[in-house]
């Protein structure tokens, strides 16, 4: 009994160390956007989905426009432009995808929502 | 028999035949699962369903199973609510099958959704003006109500609530089938539906389809387990089936005669009854002929043999599938009337009869629903004492019990 | 190309156009003011259309084309499953041979059957009468498509790409005409109406049915109009002349 407990503790301890080290090395890296976000990064990290969900219902169901937590704005600030083309925000290594992949949380937004800023794309045409 | 002692025995599990059957049913369910993955990954364009025929083969199977589910419960209700003792030994199987068929039907329905991953949304957002939302509650409640009813049948300590449970379950199933029929009855947009007769029609359909499937399972299981099944009991059930089939035919007649009397329903009735191609053929030959008139002849003869009764039950189920196909697909294939009395054409198939060619994946999903229902029934009857040890006449019954287990199990 | 025009340009040109005719005598009054940020849609408005089918050419598809561009509906060459928010319907009287053509889209009913039957409340009517699908909670059951008397709705039968940011759409949900709610909220008018006045027969008029001074209200109070399947009592916001 005692031996088993010690072994288990050892294994668990090792796992924490290994996983900690791994996380330190390869945490999510994503392109930084220009300018300031509508909230500070710590708040966004914790609450962005609540903000987005709250505003989506306000906009969709009540028609409230112009509030600050807009998915469209996320995309327009955070999408990278490479070789004159906006990169889809949900492409591997891009802003949304990198973190969500790291946290193993799938995003349902972009099966419907545009993944590149529209104004830019249309201006270029 | 002077005493009414009924012994129930679980289906012996892990035998060769049992394993084969479970594996076969499991395989059909697995294939259905693969079909779902394929359809959901590709999207519905790989099915036969379109913007014109929005509900297809999965819904035919699902509605058949759901309607049959409430009907399968009738055997139990006749025994308990209406006090016919000869049906009481079958109450447990009746309740189990009702739940199993509903599970199979709902699985098919849910897996055909455009976003089955959002099932939780359907459970958390309710629009109480929607008969669909009510059905979500009625279907979930059915499991609870019938599950409890089954418990009162199995556990003698629950005997005091047996009768109230039976009455609740019976009323619940009536409301449930009314709800299912009302899915169509409330659709004012479509000429083929939008009639109050849909609710009683669906109840009559459920009586017939549910009893047909029940008879088939009973005959199949008694043969496989080598348990006696009295021909007299079967004939009684057969006559009841004939009665339900007649009721179904009656409501079908009402459905079409009332529609024929309304001038604006003329075109849609002409389509279904006269020149609707596959729909007309399915209506007259399969639904009315094979699934209505022929079973009537087979079941109402007092000297009906086992084979004839089995054939009648199969025909009723087959006719039932055709009936739901004609209601569901036929009703959608006929174009919407935007401009009464006018001929219309457009890029969106206005004024045209829609064609529907079911894809293999859809049909496999539907068959998976049947397999799932059968699998649940089989596993349930293997884990619990559901099936009577004997439904034979006289001495046959007790002999069988003692042979099978060595000690009798008193259940009453 | 209308789709290359940004919303700002559009408003600008609309304003100029209105002023240019004659100050004080605006023939095409701006149908709506952009709603202030943070303000919800209001029941004081009831947006609607008046479509004069006598001005609608049978081969003209300006409204349909504009809708496809505006809403980002690509042609996948699968007519049975491709989305169509608006379509041209040719109507012929079999007795007399008289023919006419008209656009049909979501009729934005006051009593929408699609909203009644939706189990989750995804199918909804906004305060200003615009009927929409909240695709965040649409489960794709298609009951609304069964219930709609106008066949106004489409189901996204496959993965979509190239969505417009004002019209998110994806596989497994039902969609339909939004009356260009994104333009209306910004003070504009639907893309089909704009295209019809520019490239078509100027058969479509957009406006506020609740505002007695609006051009649409003025016209429907003076001229005979009707609605498709008015007998159903769902009270559409789309009125027609000449049907």
Tab-separated table of C-alpha atoms in Angstrom, chain B residues 39 57 89 124 160 194 213 245 251 311 324 359:
chain	number	residue	atom	x	y	z
B	39	UNK	CA	-23.546	12.895	-44.295
B	57	UNK	CA	-35.848	9.007	-45.676
B	89	UNK	CA	-48.128	-10.994	-19.012
B	124	UNK	CA	-32.011	24.312	-23.248
B	160	UNK	CA	-49.848	0.032	-5.300
B	194	UNK	CA	-52.905	21.241	-42.319
B	213	UNK	CA	-43.932	-4.820	-34.490
B	245	UNK	CA	-55.753	-1.528	-39.402
B	251	UNK	CA	-58.984	7.820	-40.872
B	311	UNK	CA	-47.359	-12.175	-42.689
B	324	UNK	CA	-45.494	7.711	-43.872
B	359	UNK	CA	-29.370	8.130	-51.018
